[in-house]
mmCIF file of C-alpha atoms in Angstrom:
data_model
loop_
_atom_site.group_PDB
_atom_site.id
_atom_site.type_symbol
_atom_site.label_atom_id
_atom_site.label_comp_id
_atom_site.label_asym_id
_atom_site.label_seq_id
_atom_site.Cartn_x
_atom_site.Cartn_y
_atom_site.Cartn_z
ATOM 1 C CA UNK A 143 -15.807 61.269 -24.424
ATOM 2 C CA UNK A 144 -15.793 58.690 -27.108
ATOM 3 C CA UNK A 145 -11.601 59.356 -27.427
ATOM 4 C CA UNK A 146 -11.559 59.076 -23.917
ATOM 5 C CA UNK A 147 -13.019 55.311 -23.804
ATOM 6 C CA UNK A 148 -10.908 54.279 -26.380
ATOM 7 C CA UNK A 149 -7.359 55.257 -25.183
ATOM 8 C CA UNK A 150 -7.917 53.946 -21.889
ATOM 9 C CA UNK A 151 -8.815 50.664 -23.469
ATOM 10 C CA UNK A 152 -5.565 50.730 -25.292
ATOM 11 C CA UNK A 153 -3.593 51.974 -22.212
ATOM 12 C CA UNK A 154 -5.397 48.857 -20.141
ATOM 13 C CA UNK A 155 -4.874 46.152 -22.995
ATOM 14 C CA UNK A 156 -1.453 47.365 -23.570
ATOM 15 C CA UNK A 157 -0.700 46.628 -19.452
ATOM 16 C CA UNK A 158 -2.096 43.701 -19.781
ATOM 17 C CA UNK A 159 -0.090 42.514 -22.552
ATOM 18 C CA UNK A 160 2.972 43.605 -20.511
ATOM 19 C CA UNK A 161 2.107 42.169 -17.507
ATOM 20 C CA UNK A 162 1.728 38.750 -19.187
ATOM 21 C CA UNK A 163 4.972 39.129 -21.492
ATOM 22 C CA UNK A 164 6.304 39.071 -18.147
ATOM 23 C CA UNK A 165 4.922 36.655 -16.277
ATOM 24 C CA UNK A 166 6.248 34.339 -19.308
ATOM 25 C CA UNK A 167 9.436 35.441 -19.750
ATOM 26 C CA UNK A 168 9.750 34.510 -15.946
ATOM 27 C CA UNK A 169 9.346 31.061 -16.794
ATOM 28 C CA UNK A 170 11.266 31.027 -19.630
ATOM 29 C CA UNK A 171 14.184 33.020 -18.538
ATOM 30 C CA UNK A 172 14.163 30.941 -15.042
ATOM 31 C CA UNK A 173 16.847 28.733 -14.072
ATOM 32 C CA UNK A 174 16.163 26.479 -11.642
ATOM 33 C CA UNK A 175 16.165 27.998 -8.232
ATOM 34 C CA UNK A 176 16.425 31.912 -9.414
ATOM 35 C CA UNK A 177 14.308 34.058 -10.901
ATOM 36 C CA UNK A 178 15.973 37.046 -13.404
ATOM 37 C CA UNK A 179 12.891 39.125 -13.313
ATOM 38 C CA UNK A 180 12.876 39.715 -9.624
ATOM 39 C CA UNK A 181 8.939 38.218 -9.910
ATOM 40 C CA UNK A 182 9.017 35.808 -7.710
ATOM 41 C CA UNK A 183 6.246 37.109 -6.010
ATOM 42 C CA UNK A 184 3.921 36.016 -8.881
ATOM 43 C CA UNK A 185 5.141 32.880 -8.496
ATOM 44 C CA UNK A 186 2.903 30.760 -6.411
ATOM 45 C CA UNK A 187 3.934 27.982 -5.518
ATOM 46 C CA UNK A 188 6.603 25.098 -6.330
ATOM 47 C CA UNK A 189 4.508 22.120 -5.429
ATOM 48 C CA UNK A 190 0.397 22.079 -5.125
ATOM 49 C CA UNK A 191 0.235 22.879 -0.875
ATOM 50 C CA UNK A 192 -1.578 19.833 0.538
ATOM 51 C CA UNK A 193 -5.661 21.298 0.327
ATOM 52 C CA UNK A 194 -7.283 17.961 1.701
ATOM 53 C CA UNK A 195 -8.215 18.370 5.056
ATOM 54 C CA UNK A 196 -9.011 14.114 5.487
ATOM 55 C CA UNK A 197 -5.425 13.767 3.637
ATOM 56 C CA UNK A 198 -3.584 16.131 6.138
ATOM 57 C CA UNK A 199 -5.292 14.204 8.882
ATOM 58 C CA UNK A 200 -4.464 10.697 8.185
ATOM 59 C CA UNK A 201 -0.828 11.209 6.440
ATOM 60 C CA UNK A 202 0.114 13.956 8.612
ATOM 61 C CA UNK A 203 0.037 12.811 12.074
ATOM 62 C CA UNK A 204 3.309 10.641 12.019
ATOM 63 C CA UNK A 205 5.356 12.851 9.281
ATOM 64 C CA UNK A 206 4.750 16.631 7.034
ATOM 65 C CA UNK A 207 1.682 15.999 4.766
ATOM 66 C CA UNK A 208 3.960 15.466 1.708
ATOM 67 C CA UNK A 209 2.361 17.107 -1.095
ATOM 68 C CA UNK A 210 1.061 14.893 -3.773
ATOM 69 C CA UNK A 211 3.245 16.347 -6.306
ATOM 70 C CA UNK A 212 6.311 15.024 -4.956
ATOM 71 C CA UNK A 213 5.982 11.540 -6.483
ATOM 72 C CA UNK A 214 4.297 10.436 -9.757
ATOM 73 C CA UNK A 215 0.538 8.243 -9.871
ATOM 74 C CA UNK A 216 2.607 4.460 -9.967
ATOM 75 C CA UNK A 217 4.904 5.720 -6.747
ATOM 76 C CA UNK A 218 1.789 6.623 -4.739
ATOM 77 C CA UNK A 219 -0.542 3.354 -6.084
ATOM 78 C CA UNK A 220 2.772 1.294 -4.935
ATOM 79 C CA UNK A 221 2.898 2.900 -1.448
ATOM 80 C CA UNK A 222 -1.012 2.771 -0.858
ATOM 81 C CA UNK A 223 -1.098 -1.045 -1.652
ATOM 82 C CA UNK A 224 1.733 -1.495 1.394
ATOM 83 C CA UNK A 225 0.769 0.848 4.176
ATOM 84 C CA UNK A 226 0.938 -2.451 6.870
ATOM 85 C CA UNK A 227 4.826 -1.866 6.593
ATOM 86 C CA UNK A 228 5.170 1.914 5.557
ATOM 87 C CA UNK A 229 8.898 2.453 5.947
ATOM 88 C CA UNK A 230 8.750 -0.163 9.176
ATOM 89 C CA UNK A 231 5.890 1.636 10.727
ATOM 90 C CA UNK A 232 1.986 0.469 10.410
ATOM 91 C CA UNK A 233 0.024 2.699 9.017
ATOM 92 C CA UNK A 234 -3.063 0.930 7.344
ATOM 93 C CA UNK A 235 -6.157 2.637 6.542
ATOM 94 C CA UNK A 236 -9.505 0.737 5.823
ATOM 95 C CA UNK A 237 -10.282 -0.158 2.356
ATOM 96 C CA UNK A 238 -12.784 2.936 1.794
ATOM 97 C CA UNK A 239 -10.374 6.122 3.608
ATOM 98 C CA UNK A 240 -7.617 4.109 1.352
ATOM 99 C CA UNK A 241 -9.595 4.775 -1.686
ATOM 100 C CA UNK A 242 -10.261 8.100 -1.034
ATOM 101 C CA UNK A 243 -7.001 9.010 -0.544
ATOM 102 C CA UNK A 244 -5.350 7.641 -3.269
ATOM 103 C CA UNK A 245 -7.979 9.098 -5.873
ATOM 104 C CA UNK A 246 -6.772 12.351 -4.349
ATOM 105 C CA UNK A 247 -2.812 11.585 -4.754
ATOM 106 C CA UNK A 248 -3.297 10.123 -8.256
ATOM 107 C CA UNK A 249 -5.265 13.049 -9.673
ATOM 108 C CA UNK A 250 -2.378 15.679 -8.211
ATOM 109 C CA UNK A 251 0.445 13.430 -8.840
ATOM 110 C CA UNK A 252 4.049 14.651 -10.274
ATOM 111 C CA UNK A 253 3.087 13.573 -13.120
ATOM 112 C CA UNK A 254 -0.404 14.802 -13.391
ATOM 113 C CA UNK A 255 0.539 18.429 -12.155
ATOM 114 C CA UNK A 256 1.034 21.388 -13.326
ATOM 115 C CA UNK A 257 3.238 23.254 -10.796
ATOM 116 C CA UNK A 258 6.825 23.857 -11.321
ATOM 117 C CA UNK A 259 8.978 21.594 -9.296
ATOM 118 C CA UNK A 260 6.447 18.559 -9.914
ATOM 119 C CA UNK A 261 6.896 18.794 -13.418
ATOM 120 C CA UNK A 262 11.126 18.179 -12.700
ATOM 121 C CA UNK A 263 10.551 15.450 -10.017
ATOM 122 C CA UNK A 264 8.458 13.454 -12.801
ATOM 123 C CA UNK A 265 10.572 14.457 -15.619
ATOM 124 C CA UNK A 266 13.646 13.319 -14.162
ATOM 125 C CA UNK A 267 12.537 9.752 -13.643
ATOM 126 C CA UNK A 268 11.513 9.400 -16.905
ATOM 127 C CA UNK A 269 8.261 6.547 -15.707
ATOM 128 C CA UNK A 270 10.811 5.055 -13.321
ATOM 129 C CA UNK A 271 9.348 4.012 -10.152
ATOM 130 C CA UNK A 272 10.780 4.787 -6.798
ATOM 131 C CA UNK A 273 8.673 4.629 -3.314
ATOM 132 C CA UNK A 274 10.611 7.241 -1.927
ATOM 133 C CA UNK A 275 10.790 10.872 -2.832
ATOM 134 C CA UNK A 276 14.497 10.856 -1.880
ATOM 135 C CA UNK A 277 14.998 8.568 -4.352
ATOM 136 C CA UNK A 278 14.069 10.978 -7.659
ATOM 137 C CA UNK A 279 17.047 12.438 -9.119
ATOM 138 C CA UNK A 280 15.850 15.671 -9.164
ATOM 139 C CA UNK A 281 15.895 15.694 -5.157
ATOM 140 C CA UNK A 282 18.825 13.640 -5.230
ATOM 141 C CA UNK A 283 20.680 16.365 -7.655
ATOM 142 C CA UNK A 284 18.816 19.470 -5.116
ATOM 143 C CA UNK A 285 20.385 17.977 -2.095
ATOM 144 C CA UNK A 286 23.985 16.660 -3.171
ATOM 145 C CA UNK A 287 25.909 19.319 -1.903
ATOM 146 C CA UNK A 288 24.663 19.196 1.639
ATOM 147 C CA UNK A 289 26.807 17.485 3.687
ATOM 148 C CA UNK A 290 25.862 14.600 5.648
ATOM 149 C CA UNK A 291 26.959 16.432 9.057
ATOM 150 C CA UNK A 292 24.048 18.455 8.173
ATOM 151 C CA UNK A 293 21.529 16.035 7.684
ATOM 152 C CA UNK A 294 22.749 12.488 8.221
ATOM 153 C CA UNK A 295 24.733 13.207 11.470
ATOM 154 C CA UNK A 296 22.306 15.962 12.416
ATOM 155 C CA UNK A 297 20.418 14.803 15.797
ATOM 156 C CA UNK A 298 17.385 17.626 15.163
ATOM 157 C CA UNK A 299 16.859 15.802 11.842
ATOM 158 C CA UNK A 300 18.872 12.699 11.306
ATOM 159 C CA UNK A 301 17.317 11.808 7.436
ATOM 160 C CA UNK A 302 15.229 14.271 4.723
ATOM 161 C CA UNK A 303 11.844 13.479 6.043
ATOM 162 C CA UNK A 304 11.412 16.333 7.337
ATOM 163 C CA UNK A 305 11.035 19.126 4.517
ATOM 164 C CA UNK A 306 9.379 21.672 6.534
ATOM 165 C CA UNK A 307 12.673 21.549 8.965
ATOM 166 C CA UNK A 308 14.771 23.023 6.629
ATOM 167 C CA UNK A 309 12.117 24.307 4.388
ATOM 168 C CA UNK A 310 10.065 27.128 6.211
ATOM 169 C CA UNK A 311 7.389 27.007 3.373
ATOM 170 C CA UNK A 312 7.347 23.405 2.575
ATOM 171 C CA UNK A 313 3.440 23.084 3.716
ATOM 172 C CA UNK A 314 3.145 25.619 1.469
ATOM 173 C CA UNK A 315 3.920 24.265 -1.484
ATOM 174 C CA UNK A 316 7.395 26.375 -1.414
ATOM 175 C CA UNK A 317 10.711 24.758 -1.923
ATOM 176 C CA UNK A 318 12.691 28.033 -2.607
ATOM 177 C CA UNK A 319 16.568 27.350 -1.298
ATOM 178 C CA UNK A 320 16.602 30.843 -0.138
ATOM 179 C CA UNK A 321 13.950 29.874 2.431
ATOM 180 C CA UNK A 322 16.461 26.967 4.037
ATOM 181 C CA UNK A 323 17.604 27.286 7.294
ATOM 182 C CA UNK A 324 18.890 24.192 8.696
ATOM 183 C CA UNK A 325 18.486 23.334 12.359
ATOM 184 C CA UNK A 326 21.524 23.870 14.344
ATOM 185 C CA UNK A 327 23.675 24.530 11.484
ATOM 186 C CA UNK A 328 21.771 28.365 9.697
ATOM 187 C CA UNK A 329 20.509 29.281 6.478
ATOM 188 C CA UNK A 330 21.820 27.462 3.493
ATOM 189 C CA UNK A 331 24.104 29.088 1.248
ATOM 190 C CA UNK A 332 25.117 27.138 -1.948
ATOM 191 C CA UNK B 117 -27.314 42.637 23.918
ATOM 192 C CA UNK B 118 -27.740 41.884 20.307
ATOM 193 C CA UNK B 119 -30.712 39.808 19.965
ATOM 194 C CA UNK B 120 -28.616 38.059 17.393
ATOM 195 C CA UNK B 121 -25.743 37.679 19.147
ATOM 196 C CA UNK B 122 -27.334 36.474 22.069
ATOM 197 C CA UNK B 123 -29.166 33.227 20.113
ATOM 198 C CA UNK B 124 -25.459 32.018 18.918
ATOM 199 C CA UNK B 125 -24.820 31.844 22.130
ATOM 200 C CA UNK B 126 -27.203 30.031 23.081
ATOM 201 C CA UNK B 127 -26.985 27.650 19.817
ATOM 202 C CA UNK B 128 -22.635 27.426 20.701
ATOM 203 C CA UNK B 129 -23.300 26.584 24.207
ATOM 204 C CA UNK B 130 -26.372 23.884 23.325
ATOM 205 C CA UNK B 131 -24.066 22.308 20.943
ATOM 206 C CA UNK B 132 -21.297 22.495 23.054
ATOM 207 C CA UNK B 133 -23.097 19.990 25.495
ATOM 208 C CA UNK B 134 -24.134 18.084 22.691
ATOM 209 C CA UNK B 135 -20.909 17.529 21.255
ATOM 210 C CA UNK B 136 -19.556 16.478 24.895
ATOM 211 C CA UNK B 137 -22.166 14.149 25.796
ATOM 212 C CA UNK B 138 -21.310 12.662 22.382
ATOM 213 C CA UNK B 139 -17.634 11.950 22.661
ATOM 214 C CA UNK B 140 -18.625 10.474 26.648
ATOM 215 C CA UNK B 141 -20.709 8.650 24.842
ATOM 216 C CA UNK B 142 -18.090 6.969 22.181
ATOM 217 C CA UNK B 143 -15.763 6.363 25.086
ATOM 218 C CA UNK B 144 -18.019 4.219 27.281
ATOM 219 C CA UNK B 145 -19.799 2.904 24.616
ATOM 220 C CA UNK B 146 -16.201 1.549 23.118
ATOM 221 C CA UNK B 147 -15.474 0.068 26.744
ATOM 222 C CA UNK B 148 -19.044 -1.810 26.296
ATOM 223 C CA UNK B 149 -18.476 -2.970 22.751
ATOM 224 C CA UNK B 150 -14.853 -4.462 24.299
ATOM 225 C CA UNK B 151 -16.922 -6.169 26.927
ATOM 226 C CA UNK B 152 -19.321 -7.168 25.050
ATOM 227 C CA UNK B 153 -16.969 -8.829 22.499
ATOM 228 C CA UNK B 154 -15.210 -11.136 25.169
ATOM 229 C CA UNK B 155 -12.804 -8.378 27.725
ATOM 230 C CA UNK B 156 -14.424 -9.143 31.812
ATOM 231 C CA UNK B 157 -13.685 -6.657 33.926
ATOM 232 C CA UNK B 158 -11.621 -3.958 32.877
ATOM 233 C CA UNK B 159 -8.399 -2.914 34.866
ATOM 234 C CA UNK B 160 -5.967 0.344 34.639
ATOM 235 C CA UNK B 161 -3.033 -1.635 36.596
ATOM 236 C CA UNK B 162 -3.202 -4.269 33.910
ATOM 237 C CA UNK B 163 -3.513 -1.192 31.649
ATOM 238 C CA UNK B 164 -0.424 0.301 32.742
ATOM 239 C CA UNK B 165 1.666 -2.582 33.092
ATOM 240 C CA UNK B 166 0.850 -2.988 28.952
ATOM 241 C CA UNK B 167 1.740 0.464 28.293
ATOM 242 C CA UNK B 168 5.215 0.613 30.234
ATOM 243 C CA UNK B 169 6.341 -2.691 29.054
ATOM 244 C CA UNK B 170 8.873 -3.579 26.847
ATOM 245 C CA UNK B 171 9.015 -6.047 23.965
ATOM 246 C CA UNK B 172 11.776 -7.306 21.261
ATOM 247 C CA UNK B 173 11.213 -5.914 18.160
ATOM 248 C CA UNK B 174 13.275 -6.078 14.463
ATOM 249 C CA UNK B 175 16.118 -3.584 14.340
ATOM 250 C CA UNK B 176 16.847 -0.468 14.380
ATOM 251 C CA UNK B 177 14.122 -0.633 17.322
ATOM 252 C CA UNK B 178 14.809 -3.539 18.964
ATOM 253 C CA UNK B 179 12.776 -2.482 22.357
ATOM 254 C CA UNK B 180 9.458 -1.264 21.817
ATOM 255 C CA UNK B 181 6.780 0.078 24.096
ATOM 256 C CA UNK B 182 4.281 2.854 23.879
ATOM 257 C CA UNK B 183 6.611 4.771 25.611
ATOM 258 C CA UNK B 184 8.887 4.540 22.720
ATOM 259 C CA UNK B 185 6.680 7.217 20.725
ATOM 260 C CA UNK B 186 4.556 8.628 23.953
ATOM 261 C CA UNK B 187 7.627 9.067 26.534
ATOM 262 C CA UNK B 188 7.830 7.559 30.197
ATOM 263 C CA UNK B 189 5.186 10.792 31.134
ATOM 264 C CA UNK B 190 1.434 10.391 29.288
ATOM 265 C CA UNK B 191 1.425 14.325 30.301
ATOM 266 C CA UNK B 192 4.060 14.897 28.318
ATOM 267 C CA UNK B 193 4.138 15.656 24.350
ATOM 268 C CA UNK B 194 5.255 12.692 22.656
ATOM 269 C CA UNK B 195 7.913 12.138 19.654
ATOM 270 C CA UNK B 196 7.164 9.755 16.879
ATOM 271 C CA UNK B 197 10.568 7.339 16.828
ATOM 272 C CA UNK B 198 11.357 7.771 13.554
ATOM 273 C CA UNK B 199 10.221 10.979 12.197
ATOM 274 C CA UNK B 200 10.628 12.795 15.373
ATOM 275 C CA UNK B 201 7.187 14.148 14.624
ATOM 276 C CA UNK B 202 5.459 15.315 18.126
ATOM 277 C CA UNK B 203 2.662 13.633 19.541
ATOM 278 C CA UNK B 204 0.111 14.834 21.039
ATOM 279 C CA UNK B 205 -0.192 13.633 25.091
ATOM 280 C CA UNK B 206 -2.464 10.867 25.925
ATOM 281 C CA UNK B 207 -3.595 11.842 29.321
ATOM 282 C CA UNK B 208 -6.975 13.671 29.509
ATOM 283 C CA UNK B 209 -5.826 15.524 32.051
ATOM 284 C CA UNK B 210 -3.996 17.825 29.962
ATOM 285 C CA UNK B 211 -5.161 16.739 26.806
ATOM 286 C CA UNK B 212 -9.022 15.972 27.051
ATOM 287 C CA UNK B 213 -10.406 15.011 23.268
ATOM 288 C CA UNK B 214 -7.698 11.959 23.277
ATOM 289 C CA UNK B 215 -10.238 9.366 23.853
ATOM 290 C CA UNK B 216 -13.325 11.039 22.519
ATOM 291 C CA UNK B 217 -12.911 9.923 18.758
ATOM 292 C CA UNK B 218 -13.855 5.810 19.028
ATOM 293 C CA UNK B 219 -12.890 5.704 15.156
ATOM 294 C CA UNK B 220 -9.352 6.892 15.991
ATOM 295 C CA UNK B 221 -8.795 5.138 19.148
ATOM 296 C CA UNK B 222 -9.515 2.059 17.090
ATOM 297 C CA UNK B 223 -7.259 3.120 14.246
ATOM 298 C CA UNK B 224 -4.330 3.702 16.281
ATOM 299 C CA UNK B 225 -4.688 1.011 18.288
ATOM 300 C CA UNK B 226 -4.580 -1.098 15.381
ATOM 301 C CA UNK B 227 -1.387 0.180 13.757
ATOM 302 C CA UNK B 228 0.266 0.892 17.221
ATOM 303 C CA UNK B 229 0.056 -2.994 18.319
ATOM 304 C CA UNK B 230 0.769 -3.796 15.472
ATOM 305 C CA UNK B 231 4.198 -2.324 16.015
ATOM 306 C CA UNK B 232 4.761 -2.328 19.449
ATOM 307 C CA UNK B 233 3.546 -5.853 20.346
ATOM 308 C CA UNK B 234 3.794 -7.558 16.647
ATOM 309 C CA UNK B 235 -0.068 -8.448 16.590
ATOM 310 C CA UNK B 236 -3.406 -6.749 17.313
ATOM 311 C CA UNK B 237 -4.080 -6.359 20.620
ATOM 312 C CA UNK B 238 -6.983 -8.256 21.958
ATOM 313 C CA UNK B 239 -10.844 -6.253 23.387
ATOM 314 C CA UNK B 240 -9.424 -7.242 27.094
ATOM 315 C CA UNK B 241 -5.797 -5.295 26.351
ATOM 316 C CA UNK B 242 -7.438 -2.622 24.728
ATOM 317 C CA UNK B 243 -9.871 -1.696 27.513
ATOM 318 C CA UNK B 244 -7.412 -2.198 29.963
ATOM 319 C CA UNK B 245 -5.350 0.114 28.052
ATOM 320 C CA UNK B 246 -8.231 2.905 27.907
ATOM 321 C CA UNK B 247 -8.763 2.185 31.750
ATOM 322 C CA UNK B 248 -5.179 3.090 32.448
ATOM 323 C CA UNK B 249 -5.044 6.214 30.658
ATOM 324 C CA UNK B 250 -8.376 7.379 31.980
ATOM 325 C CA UNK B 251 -6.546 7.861 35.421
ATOM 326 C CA UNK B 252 -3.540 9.998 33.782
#
């Protein structure tokens, strides 16, 4: 009985040990956009998926609720302090939803997250601030070989502010290129 | 019938009625605060001659009106100019919570004149506004 208990505590352990050899070789092994392993589906999630229900509601009427972890803390103070002109629209808050808000961008910003694809947006601007997430290299580099028939010249989208277009999963957190399929034009292949 | 059952019922359908008489409330009670903070009588033609018409605005939108974002039909489902975002549409008849949050009436109508008409828009505008779209 007492054998009995002991190997399956080995056998267990030694899954274990396994199962999390791979989960970090996934990361490790990674390139950008593909996995080696074939483990995506451990993978959660590229960006934190917007979980603020006040946040969806008053940044997500006119455009996606962009998740917080697609700009770093300064972008996202910068943009809060000018939301009379927000891109040429109005879109103040009062003083107190304001507040709330940002606390909630700041403590899930690029730069203060954890998730895989906010890590690159804040590492490749290197503490450079930019008020739009177009602006970040790292997008800039994801999206340079899509031509601007596609986007630009495309009257179901006309500009990139519209992730979840093109991105099935974007409210999701999920950026995954093999989830693009671009109105009018089909799934992306690069 | 579940006893159990039966009492959430009761308690959905009680708070139901509550929640409605609430969100009447907020919309008559907004049309008194505008009156009592300077609008007279409130009118929907005045209201609807505001929401149809046009002013000059800074490029790329040089013509603004509410039906810029809300379309030339209140029934319909609006687009948001620039994002292409849809809108919800602002007549009760097909869409009856529009006017029951006073909060977010005043929110929007802050940002949206703002926009459209380059300034707030005064109690008397606003009501008239509210009047207007109460018909649709």
């Amino acid at each position: 009985m007492k054998k009995n208990i002991v190997s399956s505590t080995l056998i267990t352990s030694t899954l274990i040990i396994i199962f999390l050899v791979f989960l970090n070789s996934e990361e490790v092994l990674s390139d950008d956009d593909h996995y080696e392993w074939g483990l995506s589906s451990f993978k959660t999630t590229d960006v934190l998926p917007v979980n603020n229900a006040i946040y969806k509601e008053e940044c997500g009427s006119c455009h996606m609720a962009y998740s917080p972890g697609l700009l770093p803390a300064n972008s996202w103070k910068k943009m809060m302090l000018g939301l009379e002109n927000h891109f040429g629209d109005n879109a103040e808050l009062d003083a107190e939803m304001n507040k709330t808000l940002l606390s909630y961008l700041i403590e899930n910003a690029a730069d203060h997250s954890e998730y895989r694809r906010s890590k690159k947006f804040a590492g490749s601007l290197a503490n450079k601030a930019v008020d739009r997430i177009t602006l970040i290299p790292y997008f800039i580099r994801k999206h340079d070989k899509i031509p601007k028939r596609f986007i630009a010249d495309n009257p179901k989208l006309s500009s990139f502010s519209q992730c979840e277009q093109c991105h099935q999963k974007a409210e999701k957190g999920s950026f995954d290129e093999d989830e693009v399929n671009i109105p009018g034009i089909g799934y992306w292949e690069d | 019938m579940n006893k159990y059952v039966h009492k959430n019922r009761i308690l959905v359908a009680v708070l139901m009625i509550l929640s409605f008489n609430t969100w009447a409330a907020d919309q008559s009670e907004l049309l008194n605060q505008y009156l009592r903070q300077g609008a007279t009588s409130l009118s929907a033609d005045r209201g609807q001659k505001l929401w149809y018409g046009t002013i000059n605005g800074e490029a790329p939108f040089t013509k603004r009106s509410c039906t810029s974002c809300h379309t030339k039909n209140s029934k319909n489902i609006g687009r948001h100019i620039r994002t292409n975002k849809a809108i919800k549409p602002m007549a009760p008849s097909v869409n009856p919570q529009i006017l029951n949050n006073a909060k977010k009436v005043e929110k929007w109508f802050k940002r949206n004149c703002k926009w459209t008409f380059g300034r707030e828009c005064t109690q008397q505008e606003k009501g008239d506004i509210i009047t207007y779209i109460q018909t649709q």
